[in-house]
CSV table of C-alpha atoms and ligand atoms in Angstrom, one decimal:
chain,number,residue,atom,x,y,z
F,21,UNK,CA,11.2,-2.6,-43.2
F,22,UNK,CA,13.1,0.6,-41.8
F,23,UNK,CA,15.7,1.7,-44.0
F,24,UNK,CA,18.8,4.3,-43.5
F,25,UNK,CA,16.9,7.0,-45.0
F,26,UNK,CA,13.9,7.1,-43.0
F,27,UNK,CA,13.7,10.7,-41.3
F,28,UNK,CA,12.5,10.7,-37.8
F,29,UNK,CA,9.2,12.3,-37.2
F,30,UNK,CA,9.9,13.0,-34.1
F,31,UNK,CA,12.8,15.9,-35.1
F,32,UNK,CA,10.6,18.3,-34.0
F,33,UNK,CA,10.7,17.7,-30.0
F,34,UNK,CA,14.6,18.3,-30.2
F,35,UNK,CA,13.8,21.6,-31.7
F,36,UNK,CA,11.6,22.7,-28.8
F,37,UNK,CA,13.9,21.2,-26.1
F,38,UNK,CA,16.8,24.0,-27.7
F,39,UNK,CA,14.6,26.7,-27.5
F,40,UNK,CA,14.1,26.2,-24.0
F,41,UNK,CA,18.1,25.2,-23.6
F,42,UNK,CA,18.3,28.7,-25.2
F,43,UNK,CA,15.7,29.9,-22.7
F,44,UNK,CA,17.6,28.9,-19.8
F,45,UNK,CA,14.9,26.8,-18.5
F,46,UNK,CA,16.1,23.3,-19.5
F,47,UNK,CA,16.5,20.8,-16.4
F,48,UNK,CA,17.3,17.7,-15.7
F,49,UNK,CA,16.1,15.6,-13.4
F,50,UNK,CA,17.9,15.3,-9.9
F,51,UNK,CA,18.2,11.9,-8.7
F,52,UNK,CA,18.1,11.2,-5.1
F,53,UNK,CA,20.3,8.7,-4.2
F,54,UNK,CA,19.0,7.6,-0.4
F,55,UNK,CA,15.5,8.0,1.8
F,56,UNK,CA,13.2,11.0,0.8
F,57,UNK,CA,14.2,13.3,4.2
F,58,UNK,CA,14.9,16.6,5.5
F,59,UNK,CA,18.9,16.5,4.8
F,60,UNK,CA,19.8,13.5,1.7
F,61,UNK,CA,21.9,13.0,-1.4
F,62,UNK,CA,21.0,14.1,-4.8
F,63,UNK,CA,23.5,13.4,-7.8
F,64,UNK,CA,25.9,12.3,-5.3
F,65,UNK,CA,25.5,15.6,-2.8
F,66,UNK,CA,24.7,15.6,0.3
F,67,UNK,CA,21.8,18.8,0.5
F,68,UNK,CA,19.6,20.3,2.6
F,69,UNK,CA,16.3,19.1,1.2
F,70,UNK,CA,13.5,22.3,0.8
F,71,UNK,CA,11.7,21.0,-2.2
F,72,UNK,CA,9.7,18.0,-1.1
F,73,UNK,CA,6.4,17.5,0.0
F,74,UNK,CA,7.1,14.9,2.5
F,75,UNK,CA,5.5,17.3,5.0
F,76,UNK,CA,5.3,15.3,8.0
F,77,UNK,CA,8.1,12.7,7.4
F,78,UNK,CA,5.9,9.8,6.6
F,79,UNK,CA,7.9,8.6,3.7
F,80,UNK,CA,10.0,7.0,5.7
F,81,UNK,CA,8.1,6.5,9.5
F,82,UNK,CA,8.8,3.3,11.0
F,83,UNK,CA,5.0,2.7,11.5
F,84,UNK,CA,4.4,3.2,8.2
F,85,UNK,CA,7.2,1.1,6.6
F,86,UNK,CA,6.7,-1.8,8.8
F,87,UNK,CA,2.7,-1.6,7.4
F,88,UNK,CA,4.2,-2.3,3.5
F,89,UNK,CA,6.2,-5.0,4.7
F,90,UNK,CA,3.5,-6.5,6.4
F,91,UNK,CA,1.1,-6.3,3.9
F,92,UNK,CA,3.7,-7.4,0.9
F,93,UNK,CA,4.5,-11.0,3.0
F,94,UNK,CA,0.7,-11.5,3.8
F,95,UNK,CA,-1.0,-10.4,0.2
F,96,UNK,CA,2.0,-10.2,-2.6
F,97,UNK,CA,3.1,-7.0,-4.2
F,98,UNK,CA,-0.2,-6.5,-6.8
F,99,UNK,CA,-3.3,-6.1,-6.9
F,100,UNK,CA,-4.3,-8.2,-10.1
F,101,UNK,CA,-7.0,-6.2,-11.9
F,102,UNK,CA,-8.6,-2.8,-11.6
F,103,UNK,CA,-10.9,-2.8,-8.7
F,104,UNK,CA,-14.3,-2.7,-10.7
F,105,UNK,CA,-12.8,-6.3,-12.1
F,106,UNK,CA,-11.0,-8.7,-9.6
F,107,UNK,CA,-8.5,-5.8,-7.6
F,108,UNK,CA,-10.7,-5.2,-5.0
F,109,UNK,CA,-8.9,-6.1,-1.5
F,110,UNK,CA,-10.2,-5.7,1.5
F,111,UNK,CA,-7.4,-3.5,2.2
F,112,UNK,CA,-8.2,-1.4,0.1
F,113,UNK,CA,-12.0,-1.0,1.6
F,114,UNK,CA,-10.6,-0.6,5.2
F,115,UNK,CA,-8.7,2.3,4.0
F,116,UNK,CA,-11.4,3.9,2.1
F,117,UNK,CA,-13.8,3.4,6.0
F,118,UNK,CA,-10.9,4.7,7.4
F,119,UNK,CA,-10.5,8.0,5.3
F,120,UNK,CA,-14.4,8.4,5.6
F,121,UNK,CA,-14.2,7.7,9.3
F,122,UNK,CA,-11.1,10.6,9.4
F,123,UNK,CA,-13.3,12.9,7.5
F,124,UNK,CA,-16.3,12.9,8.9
F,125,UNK,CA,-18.4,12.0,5.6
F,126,UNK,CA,-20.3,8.8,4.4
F,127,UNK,CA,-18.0,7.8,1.8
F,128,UNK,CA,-14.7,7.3,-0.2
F,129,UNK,CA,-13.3,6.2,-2.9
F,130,UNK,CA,-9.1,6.1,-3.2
F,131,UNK,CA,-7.6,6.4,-7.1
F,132,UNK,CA,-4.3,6.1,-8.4
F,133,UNK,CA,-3.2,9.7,-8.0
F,134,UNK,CA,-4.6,13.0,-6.8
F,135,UNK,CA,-4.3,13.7,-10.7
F,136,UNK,CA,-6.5,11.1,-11.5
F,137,UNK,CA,-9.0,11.6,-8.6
F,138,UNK,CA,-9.3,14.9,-9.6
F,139,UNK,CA,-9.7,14.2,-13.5
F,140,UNK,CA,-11.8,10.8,-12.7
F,141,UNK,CA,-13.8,13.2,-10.6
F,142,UNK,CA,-14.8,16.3,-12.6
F,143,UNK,CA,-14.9,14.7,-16.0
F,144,UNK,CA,-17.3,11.5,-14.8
F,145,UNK,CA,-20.1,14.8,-13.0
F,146,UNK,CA,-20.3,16.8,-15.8
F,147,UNK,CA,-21.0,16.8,-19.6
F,148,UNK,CA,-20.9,19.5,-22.4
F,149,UNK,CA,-24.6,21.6,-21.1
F,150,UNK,CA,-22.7,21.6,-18.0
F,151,UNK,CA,-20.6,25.0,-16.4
F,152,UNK,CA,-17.8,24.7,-13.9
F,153,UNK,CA,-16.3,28.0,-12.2
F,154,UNK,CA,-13.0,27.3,-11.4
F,155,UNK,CA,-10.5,29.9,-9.7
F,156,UNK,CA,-7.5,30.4,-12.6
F,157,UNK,CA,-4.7,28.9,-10.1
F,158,UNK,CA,-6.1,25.4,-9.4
F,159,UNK,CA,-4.0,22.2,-9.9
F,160,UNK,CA,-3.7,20.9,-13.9
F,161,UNK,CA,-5.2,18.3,-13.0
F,162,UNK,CA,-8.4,20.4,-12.0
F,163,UNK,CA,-7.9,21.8,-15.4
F,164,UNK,CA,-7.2,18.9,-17.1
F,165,UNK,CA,-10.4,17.2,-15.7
F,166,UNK,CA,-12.4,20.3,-17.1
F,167,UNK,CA,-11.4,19.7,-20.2
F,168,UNK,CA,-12.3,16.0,-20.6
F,169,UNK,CA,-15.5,16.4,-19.1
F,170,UNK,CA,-16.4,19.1,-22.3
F,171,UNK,CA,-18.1,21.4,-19.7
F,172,UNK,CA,-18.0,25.3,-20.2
F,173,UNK,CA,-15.0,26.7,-18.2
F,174,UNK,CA,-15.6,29.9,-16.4
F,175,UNK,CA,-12.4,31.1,-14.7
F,176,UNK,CA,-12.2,33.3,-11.4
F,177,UNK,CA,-9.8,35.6,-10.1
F,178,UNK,CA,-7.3,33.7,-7.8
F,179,UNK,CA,-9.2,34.1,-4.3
F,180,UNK,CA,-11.9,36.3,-5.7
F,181,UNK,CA,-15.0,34.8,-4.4
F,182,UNK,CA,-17.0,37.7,-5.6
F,183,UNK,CA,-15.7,37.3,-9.1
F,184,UNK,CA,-16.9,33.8,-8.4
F,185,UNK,CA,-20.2,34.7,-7.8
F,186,UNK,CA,-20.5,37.1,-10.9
F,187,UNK,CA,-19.8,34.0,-13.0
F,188,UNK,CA,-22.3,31.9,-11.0
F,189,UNK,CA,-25.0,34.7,-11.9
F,190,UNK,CA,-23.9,34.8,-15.3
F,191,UNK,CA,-24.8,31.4,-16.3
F,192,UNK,CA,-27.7,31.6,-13.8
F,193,UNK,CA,-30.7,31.3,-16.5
F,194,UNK,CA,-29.1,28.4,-18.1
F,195,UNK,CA,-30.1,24.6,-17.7
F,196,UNK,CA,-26.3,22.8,-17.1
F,197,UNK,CA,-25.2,21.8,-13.8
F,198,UNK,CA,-22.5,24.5,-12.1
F,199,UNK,CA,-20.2,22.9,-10.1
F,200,UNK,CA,-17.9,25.8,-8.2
F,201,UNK,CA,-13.7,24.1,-7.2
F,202,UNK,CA,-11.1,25.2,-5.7
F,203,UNK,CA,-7.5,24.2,-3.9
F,204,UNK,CA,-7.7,24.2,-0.2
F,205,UNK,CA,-4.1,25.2,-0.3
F,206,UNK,CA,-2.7,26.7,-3.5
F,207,UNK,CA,0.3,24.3,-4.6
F,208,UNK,CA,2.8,27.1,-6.1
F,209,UNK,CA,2.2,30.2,-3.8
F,210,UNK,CA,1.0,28.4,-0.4
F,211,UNK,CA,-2.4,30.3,0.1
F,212,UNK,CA,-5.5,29.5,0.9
F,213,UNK,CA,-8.9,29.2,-0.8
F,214,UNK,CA,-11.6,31.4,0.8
F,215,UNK,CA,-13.8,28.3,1.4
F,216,UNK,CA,-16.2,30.0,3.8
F,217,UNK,CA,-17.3,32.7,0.9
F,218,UNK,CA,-17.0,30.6,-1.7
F,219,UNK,CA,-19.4,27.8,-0.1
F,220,UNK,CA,-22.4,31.0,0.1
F,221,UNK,CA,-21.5,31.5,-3.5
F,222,UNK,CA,-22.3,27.8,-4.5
F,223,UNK,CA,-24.9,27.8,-2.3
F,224,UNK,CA,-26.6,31.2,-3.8
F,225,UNK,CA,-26.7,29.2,-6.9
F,226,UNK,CA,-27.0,25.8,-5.8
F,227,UNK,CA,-23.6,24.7,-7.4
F,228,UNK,CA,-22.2,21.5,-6.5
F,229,UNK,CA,-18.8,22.7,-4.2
F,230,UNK,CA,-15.4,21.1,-4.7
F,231,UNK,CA,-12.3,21.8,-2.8
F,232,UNK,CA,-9.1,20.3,-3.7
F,233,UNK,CA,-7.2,20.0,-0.5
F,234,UNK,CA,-3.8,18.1,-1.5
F,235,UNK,CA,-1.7,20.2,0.4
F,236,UNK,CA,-3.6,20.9,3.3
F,237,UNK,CA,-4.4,17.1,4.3
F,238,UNK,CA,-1.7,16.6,7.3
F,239,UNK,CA,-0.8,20.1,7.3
F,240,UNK,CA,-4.5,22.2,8.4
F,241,UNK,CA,-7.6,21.2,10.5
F,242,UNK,CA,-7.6,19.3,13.6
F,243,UNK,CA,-5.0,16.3,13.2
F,244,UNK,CA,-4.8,17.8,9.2
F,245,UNK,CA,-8.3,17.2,8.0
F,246,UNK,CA,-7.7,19.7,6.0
F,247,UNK,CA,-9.2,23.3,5.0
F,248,UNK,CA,-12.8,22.0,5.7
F,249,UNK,CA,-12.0,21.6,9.0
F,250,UNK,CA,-9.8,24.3,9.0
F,251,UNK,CA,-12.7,26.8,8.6
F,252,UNK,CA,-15.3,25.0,10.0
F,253,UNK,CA,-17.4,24.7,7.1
F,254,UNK,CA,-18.7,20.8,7.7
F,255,UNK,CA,-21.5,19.8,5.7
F,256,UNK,CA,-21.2,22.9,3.2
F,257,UNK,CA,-18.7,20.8,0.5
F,258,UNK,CA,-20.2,18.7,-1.4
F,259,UNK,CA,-17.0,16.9,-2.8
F,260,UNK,CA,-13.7,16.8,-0.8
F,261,UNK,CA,-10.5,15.2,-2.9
F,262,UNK,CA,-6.9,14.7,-0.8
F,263,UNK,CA,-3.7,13.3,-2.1
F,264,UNK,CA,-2.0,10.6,-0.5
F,265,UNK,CA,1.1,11.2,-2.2
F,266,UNK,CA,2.1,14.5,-0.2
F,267,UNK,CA,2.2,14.7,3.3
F,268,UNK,CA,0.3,11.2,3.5
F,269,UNK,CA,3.9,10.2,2.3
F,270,UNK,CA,2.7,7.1,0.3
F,271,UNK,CA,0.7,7.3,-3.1
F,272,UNK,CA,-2.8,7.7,-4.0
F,273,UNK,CA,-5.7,10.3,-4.1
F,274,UNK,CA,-9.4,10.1,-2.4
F,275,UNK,CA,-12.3,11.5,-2.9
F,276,UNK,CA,-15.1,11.9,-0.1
F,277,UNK,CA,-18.2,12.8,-0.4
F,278,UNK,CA,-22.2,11.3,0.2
F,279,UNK,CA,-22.7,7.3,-0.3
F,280,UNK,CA,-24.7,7.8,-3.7
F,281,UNK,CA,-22.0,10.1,-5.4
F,282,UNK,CA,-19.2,7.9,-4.5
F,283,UNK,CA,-20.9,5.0,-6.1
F,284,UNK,CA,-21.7,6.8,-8.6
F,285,UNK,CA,-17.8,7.3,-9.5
F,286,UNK,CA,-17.2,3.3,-8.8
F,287,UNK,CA,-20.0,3.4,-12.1
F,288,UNK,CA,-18.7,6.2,-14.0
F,289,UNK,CA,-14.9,7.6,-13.2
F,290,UNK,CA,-12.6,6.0,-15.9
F,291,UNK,CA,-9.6,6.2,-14.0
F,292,UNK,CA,-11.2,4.2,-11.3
F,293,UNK,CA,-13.1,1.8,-13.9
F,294,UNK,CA,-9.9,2.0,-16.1
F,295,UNK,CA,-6.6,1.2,-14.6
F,296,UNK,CA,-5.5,-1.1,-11.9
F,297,UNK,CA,-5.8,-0.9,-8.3
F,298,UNK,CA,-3.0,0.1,-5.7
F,299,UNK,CA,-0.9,-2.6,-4.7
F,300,UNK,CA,-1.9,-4.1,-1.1
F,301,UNK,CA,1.2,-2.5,0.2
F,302,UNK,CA,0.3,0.9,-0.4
F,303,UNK,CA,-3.2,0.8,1.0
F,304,UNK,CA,-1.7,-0.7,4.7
F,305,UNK,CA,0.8,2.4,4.4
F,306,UNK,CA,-2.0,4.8,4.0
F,307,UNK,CA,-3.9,3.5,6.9
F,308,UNK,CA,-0.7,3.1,9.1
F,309,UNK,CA,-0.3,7.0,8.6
F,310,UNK,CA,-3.9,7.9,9.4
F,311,UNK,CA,-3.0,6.4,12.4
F,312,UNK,CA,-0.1,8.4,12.8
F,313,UNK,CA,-2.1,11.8,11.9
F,314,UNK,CA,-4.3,10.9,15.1
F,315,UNK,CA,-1.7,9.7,17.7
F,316,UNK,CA,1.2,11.8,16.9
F,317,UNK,CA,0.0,15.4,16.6
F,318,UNK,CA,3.4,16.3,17.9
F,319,UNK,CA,4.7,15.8,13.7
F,320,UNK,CA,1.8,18.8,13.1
F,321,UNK,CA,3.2,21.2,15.9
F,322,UNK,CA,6.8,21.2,14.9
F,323,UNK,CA,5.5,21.2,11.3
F,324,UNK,CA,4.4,24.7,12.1
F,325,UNK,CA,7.0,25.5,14.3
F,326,UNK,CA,9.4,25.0,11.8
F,327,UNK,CA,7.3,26.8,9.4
F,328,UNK,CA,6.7,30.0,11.2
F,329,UNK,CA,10.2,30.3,12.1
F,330,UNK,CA,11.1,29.6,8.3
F,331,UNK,CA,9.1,32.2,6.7
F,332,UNK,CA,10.0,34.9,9.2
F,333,UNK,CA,13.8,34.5,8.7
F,334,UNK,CA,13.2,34.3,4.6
F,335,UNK,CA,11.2,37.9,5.0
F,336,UNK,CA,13.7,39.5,6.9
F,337,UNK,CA,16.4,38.6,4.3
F,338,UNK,CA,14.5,40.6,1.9
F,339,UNK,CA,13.2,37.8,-0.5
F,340,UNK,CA,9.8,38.5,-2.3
F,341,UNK,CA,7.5,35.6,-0.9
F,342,UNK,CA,4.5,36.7,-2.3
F,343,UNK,CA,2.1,38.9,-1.3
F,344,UNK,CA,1.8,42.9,-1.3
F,345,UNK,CA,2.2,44.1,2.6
F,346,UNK,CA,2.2,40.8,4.1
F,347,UNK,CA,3.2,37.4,3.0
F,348,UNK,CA,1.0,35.7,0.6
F,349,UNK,CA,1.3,32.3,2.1
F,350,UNK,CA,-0.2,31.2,5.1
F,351,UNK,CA,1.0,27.2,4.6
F,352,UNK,CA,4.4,25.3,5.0
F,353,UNK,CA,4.9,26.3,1.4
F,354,UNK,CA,6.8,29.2,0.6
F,355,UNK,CA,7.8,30.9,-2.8
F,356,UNK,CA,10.7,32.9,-2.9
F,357,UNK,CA,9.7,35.1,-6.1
F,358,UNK,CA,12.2,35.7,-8.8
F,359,UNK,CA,10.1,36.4,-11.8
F,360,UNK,CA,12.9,35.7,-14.6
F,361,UNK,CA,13.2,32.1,-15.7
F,362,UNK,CA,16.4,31.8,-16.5
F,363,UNK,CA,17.5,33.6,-13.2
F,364,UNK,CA,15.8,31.1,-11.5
F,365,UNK,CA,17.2,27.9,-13.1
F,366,UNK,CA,21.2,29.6,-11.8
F,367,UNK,CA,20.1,30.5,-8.7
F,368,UNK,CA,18.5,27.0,-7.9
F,369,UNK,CA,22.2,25.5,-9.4
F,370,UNK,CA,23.6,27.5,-7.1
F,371,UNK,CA,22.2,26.7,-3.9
F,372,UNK,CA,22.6,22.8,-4.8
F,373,UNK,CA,26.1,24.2,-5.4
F,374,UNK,CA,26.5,24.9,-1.7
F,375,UNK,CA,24.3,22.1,-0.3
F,376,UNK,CA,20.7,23.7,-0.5
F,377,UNK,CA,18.3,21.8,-2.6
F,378,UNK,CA,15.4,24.5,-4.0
F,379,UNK,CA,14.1,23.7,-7.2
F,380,UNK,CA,13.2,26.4,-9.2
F,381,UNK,CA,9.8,26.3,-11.1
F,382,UNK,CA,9.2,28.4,-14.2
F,383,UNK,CA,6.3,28.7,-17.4
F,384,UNK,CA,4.4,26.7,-17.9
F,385,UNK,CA,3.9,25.3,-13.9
F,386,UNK,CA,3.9,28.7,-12.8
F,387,UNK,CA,2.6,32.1,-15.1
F,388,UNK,CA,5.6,33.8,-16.9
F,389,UNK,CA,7.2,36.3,-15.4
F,390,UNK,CA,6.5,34.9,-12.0
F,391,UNK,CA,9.5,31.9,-11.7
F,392,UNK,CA,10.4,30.8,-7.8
F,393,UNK,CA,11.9,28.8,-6.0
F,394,UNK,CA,9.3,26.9,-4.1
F,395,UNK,CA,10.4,26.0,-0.5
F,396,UNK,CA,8.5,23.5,1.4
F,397,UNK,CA,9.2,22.9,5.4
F,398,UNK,CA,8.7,19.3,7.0
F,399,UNK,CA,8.0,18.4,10.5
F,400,UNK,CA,11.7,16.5,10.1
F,401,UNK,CA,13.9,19.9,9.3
F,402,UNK,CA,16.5,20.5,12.5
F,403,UNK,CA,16.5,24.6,13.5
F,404,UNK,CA,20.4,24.2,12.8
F,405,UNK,CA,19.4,22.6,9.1
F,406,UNK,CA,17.2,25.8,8.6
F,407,UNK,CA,19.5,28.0,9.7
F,408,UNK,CA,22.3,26.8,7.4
F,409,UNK,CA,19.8,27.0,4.6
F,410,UNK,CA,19.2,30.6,5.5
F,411,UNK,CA,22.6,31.7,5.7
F,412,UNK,CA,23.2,29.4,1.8
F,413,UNK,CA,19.9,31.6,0.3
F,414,UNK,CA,21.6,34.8,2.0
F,415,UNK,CA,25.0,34.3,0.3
F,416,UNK,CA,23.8,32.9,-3.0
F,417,UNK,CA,21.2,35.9,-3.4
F,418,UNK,CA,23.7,38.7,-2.4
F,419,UNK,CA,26.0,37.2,-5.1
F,420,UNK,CA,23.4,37.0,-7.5
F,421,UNK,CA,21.9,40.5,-6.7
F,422,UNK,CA,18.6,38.9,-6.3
F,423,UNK,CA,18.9,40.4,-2.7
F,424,UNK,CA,20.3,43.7,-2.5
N,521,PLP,C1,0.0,17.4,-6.0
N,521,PLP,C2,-1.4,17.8,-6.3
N,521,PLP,C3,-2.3,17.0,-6.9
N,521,PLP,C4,-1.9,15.6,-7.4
N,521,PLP,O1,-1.7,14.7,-6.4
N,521,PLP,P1,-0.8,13.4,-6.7
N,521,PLP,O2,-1.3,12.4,-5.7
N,521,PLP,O3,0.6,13.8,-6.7
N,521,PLP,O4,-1.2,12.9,-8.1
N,521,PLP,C5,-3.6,17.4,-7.1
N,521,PLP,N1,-4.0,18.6,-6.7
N,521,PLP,C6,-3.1,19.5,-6.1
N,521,PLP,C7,-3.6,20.8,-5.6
N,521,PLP,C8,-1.8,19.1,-5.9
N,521,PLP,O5,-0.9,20.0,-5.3
């Protein structure tokens, strides 16, 4: 029986969340109140939206939200079981052909997440003889699927491909598996991976290559096939894992790859074995927005239209956007570098203050010392929306000295 004097064990999280209220980096979490788009209320605020990774607008396409409705009156809302068991739809195969089909490879399998695809993934190919050589910015979820799997982690310099290969040779004599990963597109600084140089690394070596390319499906390669396509290097990547959460606009993460290592994870990757499928819903919004990535390339050109424009006008202010001599990112995703963390927090208040929505992203997403705001563009953004976010970042950073 409980009694009055019991002391709560859990004391010790309200100790660590003041340190970080005294830290400055405490948040809340905005609500948004309407549809996931380019201008939309948070907290009862109408702002302009820079934070979201609705890239292409999909969240809310017609196409696509006709698709869920469909598929909820013909098949329910749930899947029943996970899809080793009984949740196995036909839906769900047609959008794993589809994806396969889209990426020109034999296979596919479609997980919960990207985080789980990417955890399912790595820890189900590799055991504790095993090496992976993993560049020191990939996703957590890269990180956390190193970890489960037991492997030994060598990390690379961010982009190094030769540092890459160093730690390829360095493990060359031993018996484990190497298995060499990367983003496609960098999630906090918008760069890209140097696929073509890392691919004659792995192959040096004969490491399995894996490129994580959940920001770059929709957004590089023909119709957004992603960094593969983007630098031509078909047939040299073993295992390819997309989210389609991002600009997919829906939820999910796949993994492609040859027939017999996709079965193999139907076997073997928990997530997959481990919790239950996506509801029929979600797989008919998936392939209606496939569709769309074919037949509506016109969502990828103004995608890049707005971001070229975007990244320009946010140089010439004088913001640090990564990089030395020339900007760091090369992607619809663009930091604006602070470095403190606390600075950060009160200039992100600040722009919601005056209708900008830019949420600032400090330790432990992002390395200390290095705390941004992290802009993302969308096909969906107006030029006058942009410009009125320019001129808000303008005024809010001269009155913060963060501009000088
Ligand atoms: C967002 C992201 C993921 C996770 O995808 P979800 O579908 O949101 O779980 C994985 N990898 C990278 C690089 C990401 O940016």
């Amino acid at each position: 029986m409980p009694t009055a004097t019991r002391t709560n064990p859990l004391s010790y999280l309200t100790t660590q969340l003041d340190e970080l209220k005294a830290k400055g980096t405490y948040f809340r979490l905005r609500v948004l109140e309407d549809e996931q788009a380019a201008v939309c209320t948070f907290d009862g605020k109408k702002v302009i939206n820079l934070a979201s990774n609705n890239y292409l607008g999909l969240t809310t396409h017609p196409k696509l939200r006709e698709a869920a409705l469909e598929a909820t009156r013909k098949y329910g809302v749930g899947s029943g079981a996970v899809r080793t068991i009984a949740g196995t739809m036909k839906i769900h195969m047609e959008l794993e052909e589809k994806i396969a089909r889209f990426k020109n490879v034999e296979a596919c399998v479609v997980f919960q997440s990207g985080f789980t695809a990417n955890a399912g993934t790595v820890s189900a190919l590799l055991g504790k003889d095993d090496f992976i050589i993993s560049d020191e910015l990939n996703h957590a979820s890269i990180i956390d699927g190193c970890r489960l799997s037991r492997a030994k982690i060598l990390v690379f310099r961010h982009k190094d491909a030769a540092h890459a290969e160093e730690q390829l040779a360095s493990v060359k004599d031993q018996p484990g598996r190497k298995l060499l990963i990367t983003d496609g597109v960098f999630s906090m600084d918008g760069d890209i991976g140097p696929l073509p140089a890392l691919c004659d690394a792995a192959e040096k070596y004969g490491a399995i290559m894996m490129v994580d390319d959940a920001h770059s499906s929709g957004v590089l390669g023909r119709n957004g096939r992603g960094t593969i396509d983007h630098f031509k290097v078909h047939g040299r990547v073993d295992i390819q894992v997309g989210t389609l959460s991002k600009a997919i606009g829906a939820l999910g993460g796949y993994v492609c790859g040859s027939r017999d290592f996709i079965e193999f994870l139907y076997h073997r990757a928990r997530p997959f074995l481990f919790s239950t499928a996506h509801p029929p819903s979600v797989a008919a919004t998936c392939i209606a927005a496939f569709d769309v990535l074919e037949r509506e390339p016109q969502l990828m050109e103004k995608l890049w239209e707005n971001t070229h424009y975007f990244k320009k006008e946010l140089g010439l202010l004088g913001f640090n956007i990564g990089g030395v001599t020339t900007p760091a990112s090369e992607t619809p995703i663009t930091p604006i570098i602070i470095g403190d963390g606390k600075l950060t927090m009160e200039f992100s208040r600040e722009l919601f203050k005056e209708g900008v929505l830019g949420t600032g992203i400090a330790s432990p997403t992002v390395p200390e010392g290095k705390a941004r705001i992290r802009t993302i563009m969308t096909a969906t953004h107006t030029r006058e929306q942009l410009d009125q976010a320019l001129d808000v970042l303008k005024q809010v950073g001269k009155r913060m000295g963060i501009l000088g």
